[in-house]
PDB file of C-alpha atoms and ligand atoms in Angstrom:
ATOM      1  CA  UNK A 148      -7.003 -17.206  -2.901  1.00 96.00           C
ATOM      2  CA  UNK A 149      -6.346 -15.248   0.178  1.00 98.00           C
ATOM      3  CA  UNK A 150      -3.103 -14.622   0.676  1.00 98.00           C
ATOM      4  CA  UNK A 151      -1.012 -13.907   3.841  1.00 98.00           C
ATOM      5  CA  UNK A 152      -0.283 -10.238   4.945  1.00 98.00           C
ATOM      6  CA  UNK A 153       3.658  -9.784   6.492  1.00 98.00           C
ATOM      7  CA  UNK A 154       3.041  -7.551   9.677  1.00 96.00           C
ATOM      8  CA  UNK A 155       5.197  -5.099  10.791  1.00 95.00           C
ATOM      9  CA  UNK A 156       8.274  -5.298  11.719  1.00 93.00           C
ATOM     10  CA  UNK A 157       8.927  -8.222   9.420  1.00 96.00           C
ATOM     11  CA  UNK A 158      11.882  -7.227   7.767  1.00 96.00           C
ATOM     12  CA  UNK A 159      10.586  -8.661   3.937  1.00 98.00           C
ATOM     13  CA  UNK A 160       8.480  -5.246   3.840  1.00 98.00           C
ATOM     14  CA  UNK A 161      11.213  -3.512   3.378  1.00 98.00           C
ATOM     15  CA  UNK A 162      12.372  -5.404  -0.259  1.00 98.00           C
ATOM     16  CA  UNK A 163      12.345  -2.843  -2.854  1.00 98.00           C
ATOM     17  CA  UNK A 164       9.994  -4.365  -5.708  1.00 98.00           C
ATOM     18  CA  UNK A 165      10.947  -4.923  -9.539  1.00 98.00           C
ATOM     19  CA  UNK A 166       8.858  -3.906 -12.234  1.00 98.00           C
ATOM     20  CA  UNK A 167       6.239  -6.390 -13.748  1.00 98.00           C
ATOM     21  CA  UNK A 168       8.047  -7.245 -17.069  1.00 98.00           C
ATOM     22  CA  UNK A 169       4.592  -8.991 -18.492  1.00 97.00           C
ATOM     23  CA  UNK A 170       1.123  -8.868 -17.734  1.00 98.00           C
ATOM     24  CA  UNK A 171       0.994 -12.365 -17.907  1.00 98.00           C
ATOM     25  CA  UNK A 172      -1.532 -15.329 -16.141  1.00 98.00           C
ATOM     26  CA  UNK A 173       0.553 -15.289 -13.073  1.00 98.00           C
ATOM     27  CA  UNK A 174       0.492 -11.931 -12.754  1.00 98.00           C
ATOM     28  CA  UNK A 175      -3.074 -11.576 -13.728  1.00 98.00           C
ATOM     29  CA  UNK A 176      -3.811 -14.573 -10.656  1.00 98.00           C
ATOM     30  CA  UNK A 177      -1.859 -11.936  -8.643  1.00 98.00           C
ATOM     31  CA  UNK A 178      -3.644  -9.149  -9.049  1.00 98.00           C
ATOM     32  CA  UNK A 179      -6.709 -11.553  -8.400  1.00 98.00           C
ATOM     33  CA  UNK A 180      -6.184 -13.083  -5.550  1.00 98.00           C
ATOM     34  CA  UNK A 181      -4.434  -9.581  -4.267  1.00 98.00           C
ATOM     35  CA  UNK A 182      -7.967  -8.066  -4.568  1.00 98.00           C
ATOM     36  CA  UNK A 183      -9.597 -10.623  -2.370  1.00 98.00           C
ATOM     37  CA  UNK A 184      -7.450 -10.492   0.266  1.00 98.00           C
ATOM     38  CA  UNK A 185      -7.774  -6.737   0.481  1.00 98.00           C
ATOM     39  CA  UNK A 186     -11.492  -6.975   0.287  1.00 98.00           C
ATOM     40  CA  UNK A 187     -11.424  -9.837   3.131  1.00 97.00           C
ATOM     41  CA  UNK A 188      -8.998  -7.920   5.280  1.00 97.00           C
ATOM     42  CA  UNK A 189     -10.860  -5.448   4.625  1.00 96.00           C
ATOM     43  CA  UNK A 190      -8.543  -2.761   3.453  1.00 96.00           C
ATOM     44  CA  UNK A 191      -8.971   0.209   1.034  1.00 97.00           C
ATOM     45  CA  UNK A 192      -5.615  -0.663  -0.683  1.00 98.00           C
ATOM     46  CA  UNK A 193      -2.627  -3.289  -0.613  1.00 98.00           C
ATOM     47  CA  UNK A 194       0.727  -4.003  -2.395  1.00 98.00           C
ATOM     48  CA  UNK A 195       2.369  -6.803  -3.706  1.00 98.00           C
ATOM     49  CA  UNK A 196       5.303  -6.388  -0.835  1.00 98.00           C
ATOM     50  CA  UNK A 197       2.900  -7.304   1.435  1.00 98.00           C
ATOM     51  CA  UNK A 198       1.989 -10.220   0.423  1.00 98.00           C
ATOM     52  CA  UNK A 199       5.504 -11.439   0.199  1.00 98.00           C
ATOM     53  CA  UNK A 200       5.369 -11.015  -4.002  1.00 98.00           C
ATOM     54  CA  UNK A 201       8.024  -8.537  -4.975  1.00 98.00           C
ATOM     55  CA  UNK A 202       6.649  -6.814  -8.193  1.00 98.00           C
ATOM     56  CA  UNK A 203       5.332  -3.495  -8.918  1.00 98.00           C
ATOM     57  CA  UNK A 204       1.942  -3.901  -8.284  1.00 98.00           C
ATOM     58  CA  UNK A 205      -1.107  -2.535  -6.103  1.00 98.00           C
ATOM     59  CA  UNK A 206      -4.726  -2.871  -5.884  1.00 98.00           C
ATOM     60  CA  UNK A 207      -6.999  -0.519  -4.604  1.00 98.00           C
ATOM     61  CA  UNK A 208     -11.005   0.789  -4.248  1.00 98.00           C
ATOM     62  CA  UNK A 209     -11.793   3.520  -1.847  1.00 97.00           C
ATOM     63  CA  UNK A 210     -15.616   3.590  -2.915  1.00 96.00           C
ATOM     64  CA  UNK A 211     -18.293   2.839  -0.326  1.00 94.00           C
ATOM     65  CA  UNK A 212     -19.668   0.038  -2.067  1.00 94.00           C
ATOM     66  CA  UNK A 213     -16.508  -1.547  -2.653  1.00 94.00           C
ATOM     67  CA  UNK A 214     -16.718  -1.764  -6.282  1.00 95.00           C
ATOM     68  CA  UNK A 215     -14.345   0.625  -8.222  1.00 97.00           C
ATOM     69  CA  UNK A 216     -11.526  -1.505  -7.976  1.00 98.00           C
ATOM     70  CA  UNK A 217      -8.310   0.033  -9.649  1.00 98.00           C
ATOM     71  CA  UNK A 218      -5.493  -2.176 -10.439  1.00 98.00           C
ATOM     72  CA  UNK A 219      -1.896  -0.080 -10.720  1.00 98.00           C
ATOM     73  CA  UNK A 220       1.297  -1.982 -12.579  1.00 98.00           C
ATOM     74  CA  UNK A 221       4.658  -0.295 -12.392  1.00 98.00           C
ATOM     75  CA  UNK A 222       2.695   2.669 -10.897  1.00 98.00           C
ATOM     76  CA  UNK A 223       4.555   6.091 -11.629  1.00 98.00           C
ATOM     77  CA  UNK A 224       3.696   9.834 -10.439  1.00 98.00           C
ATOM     78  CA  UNK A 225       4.057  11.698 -12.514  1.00 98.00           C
ATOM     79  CA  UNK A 226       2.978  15.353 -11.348  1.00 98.00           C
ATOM     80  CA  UNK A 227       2.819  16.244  -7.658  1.00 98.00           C
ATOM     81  CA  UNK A 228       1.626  18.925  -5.615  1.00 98.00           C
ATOM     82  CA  UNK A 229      -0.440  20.744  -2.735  1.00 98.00           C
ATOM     83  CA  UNK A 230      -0.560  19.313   0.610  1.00 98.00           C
ATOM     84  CA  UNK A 231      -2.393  17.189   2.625  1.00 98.00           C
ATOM     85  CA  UNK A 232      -2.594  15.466   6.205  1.00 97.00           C
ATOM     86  CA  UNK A 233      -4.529  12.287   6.556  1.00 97.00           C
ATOM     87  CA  UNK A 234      -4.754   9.950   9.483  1.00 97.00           C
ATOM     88  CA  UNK A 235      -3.237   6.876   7.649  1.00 97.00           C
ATOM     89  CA  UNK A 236      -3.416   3.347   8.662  1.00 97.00           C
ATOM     90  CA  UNK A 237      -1.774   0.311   7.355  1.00 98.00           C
ATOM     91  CA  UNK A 238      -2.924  -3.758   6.852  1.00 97.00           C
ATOM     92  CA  UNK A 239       0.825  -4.680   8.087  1.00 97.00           C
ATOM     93  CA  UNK A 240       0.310  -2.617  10.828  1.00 96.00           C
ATOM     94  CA  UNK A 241      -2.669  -3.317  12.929  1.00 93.00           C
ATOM     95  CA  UNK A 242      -4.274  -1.187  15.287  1.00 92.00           C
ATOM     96  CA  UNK A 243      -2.647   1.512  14.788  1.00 95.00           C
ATOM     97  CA  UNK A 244      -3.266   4.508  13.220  1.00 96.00           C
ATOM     98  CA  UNK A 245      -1.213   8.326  13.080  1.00 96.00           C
ATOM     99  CA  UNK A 246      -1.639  11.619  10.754  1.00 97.00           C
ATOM    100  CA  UNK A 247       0.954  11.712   7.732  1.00 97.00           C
ATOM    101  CA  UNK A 248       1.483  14.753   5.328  1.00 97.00           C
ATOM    102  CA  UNK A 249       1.541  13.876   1.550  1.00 98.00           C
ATOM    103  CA  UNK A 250       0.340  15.686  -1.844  1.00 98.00           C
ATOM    104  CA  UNK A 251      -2.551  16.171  -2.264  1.00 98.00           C
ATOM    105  CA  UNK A 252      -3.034  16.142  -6.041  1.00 98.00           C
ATOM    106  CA  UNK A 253      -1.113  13.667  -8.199  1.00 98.00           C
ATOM    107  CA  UNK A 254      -1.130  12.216 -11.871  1.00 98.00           C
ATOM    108  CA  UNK A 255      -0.110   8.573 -11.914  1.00 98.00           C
ATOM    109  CA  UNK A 256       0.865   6.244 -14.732  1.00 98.00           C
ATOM    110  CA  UNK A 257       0.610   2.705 -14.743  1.00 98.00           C
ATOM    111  CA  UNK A 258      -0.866  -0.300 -16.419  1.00 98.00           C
ATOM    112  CA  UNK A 259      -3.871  -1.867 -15.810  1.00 97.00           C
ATOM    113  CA  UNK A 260      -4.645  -5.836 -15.196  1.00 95.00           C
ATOM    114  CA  UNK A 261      -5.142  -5.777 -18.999  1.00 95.00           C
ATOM    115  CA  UNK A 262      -1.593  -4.521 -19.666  1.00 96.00           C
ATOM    116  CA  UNK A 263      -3.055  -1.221 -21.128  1.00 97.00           C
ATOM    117  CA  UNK A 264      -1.458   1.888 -19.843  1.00 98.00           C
ATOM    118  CA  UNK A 265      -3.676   4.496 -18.553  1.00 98.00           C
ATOM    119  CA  UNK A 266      -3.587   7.897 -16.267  1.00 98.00           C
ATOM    120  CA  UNK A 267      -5.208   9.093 -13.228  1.00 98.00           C
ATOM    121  CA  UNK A 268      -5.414  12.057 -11.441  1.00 98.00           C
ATOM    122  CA  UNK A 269      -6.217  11.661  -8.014  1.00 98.00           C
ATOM    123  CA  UNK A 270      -6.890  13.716  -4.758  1.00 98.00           C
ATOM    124  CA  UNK A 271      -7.462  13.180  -1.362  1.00 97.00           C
ATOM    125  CA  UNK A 272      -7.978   9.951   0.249  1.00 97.00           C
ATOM    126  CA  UNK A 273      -7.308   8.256  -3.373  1.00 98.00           C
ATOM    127  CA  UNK A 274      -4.232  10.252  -3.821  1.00 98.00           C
ATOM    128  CA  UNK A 275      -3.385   9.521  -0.197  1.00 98.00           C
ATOM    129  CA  UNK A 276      -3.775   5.787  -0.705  1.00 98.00           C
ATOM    130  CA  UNK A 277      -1.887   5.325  -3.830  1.00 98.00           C
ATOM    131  CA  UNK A 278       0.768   7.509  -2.304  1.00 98.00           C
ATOM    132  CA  UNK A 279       0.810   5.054   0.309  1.00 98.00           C
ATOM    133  CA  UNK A 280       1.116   2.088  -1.348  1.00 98.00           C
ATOM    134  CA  UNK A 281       3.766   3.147  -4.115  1.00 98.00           C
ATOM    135  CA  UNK A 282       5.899   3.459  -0.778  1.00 98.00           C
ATOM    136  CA  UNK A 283       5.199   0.246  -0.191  1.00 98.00           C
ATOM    137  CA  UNK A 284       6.797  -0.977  -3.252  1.00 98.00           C
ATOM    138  CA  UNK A 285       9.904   0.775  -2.411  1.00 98.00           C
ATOM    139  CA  UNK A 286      10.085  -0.866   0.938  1.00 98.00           C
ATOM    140  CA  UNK A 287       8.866   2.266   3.300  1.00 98.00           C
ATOM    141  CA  UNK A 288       5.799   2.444   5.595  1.00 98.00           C
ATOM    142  CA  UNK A 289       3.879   5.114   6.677  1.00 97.00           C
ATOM    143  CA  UNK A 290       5.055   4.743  10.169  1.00 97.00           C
ATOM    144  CA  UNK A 291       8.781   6.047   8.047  1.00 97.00           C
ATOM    145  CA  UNK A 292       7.090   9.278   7.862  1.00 96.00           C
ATOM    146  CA  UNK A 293       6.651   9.833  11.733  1.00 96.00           C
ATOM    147  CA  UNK A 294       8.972  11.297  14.182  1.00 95.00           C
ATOM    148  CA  UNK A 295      11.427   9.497  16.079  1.00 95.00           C
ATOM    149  CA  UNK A 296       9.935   9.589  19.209  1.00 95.00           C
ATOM    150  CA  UNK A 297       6.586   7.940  17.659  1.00 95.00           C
ATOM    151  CA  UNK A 298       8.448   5.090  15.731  1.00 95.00           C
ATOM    152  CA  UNK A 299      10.414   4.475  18.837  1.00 94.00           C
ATOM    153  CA  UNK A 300       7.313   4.027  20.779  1.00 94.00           C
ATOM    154  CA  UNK A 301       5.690   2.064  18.252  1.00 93.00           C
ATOM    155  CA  UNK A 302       8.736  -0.413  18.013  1.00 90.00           C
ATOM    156  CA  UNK A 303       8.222  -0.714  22.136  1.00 91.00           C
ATOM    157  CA  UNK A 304       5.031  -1.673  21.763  1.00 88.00           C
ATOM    158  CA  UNK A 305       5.246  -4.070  18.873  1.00 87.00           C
ATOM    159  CA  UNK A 306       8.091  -5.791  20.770  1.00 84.00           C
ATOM    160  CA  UNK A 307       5.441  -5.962  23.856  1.00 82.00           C
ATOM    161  CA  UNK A 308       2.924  -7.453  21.499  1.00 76.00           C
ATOM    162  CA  UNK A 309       5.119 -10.017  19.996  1.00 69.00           C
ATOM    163  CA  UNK A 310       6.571 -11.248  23.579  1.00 71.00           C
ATOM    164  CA  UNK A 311       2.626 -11.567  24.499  1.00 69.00           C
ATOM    165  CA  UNK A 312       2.051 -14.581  21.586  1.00 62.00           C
TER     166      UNK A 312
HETATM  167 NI1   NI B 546      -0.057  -0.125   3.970  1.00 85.09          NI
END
């Protein structure tokens, strides 16, 4: 099932996200049906927040092909470090794209869509991307890691956007 992605500035992005207690069917339906909408959007990652469903979870594939799908539950880092700038862009914020600076090598924990804990280390535009939507989770978006002057402009032109409709 596709699901419906909250947009920017909805305020229900910013709901910090509880941990997944049980990989159970609903949760496994979750992770499901959050894979389809990313692929339909089409995205290279989403989280739970922004689909309205407020536990730890996000799906991601940053292959070509779109087929390495990698489900994170109550995603952790657990090692950080080195540096890297990427031009980021967001599904809950259309159109709009703007560099961030993250790590640029990270170890993350998690569970998969079987329940079964594994690790990852990542780099670049993988570590980028799961960077970006573990912020999610905690309610921030990209667009938190600008300067004022950029948010403030974005916020202008959002508002102009949403009078428009
Ligand atoms: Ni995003």
């Amino acid at each position: 099932m596709i699901l419906d992605i909250l947009k920017y500035p909805d305020k229900r992005l910013r709901t910090i996200a509880k941990p997944v207690v049980s990989v159970d069917e609903t949760i496994k339906q979750q992770v499901k049906d959050m894979f389809e909408t990313m692929y339909e959007a089409p995205g290279i990652g989403l989280a739970a927040t922004q689909v309205n469903f407020h536990q730890r979870i996000i799906v991601i594939d940053v292959s070509d092909q779109c087929n390495e799908p990698i489900c994170f539950i109550n995603p952790e880092v657990i090692e950080k470090s080195g540096e890297i700038q990427w031009e980021e862009g967001c599904l809950s914020v259309p159109d709009y794209y703007e560099n961030v600076i993250r790590a640029n090598d990270i170890k993350v924990q998690a569970l998969n869509q079987h329940g079964e804990t594994f690790e990852l280390e990542a780099s670049e535009m993988l570590s980028v991307c799961i960077q970006h939507e573990i912020d999610h989770l905690d309610g921030i978006l990209f667009v938190d890691h600008l300067s004022k002057l950029k948010q403030k402009r974005l916020k202008k032109k959002t508002e102009k956007k949403v009078k428009m409709l």
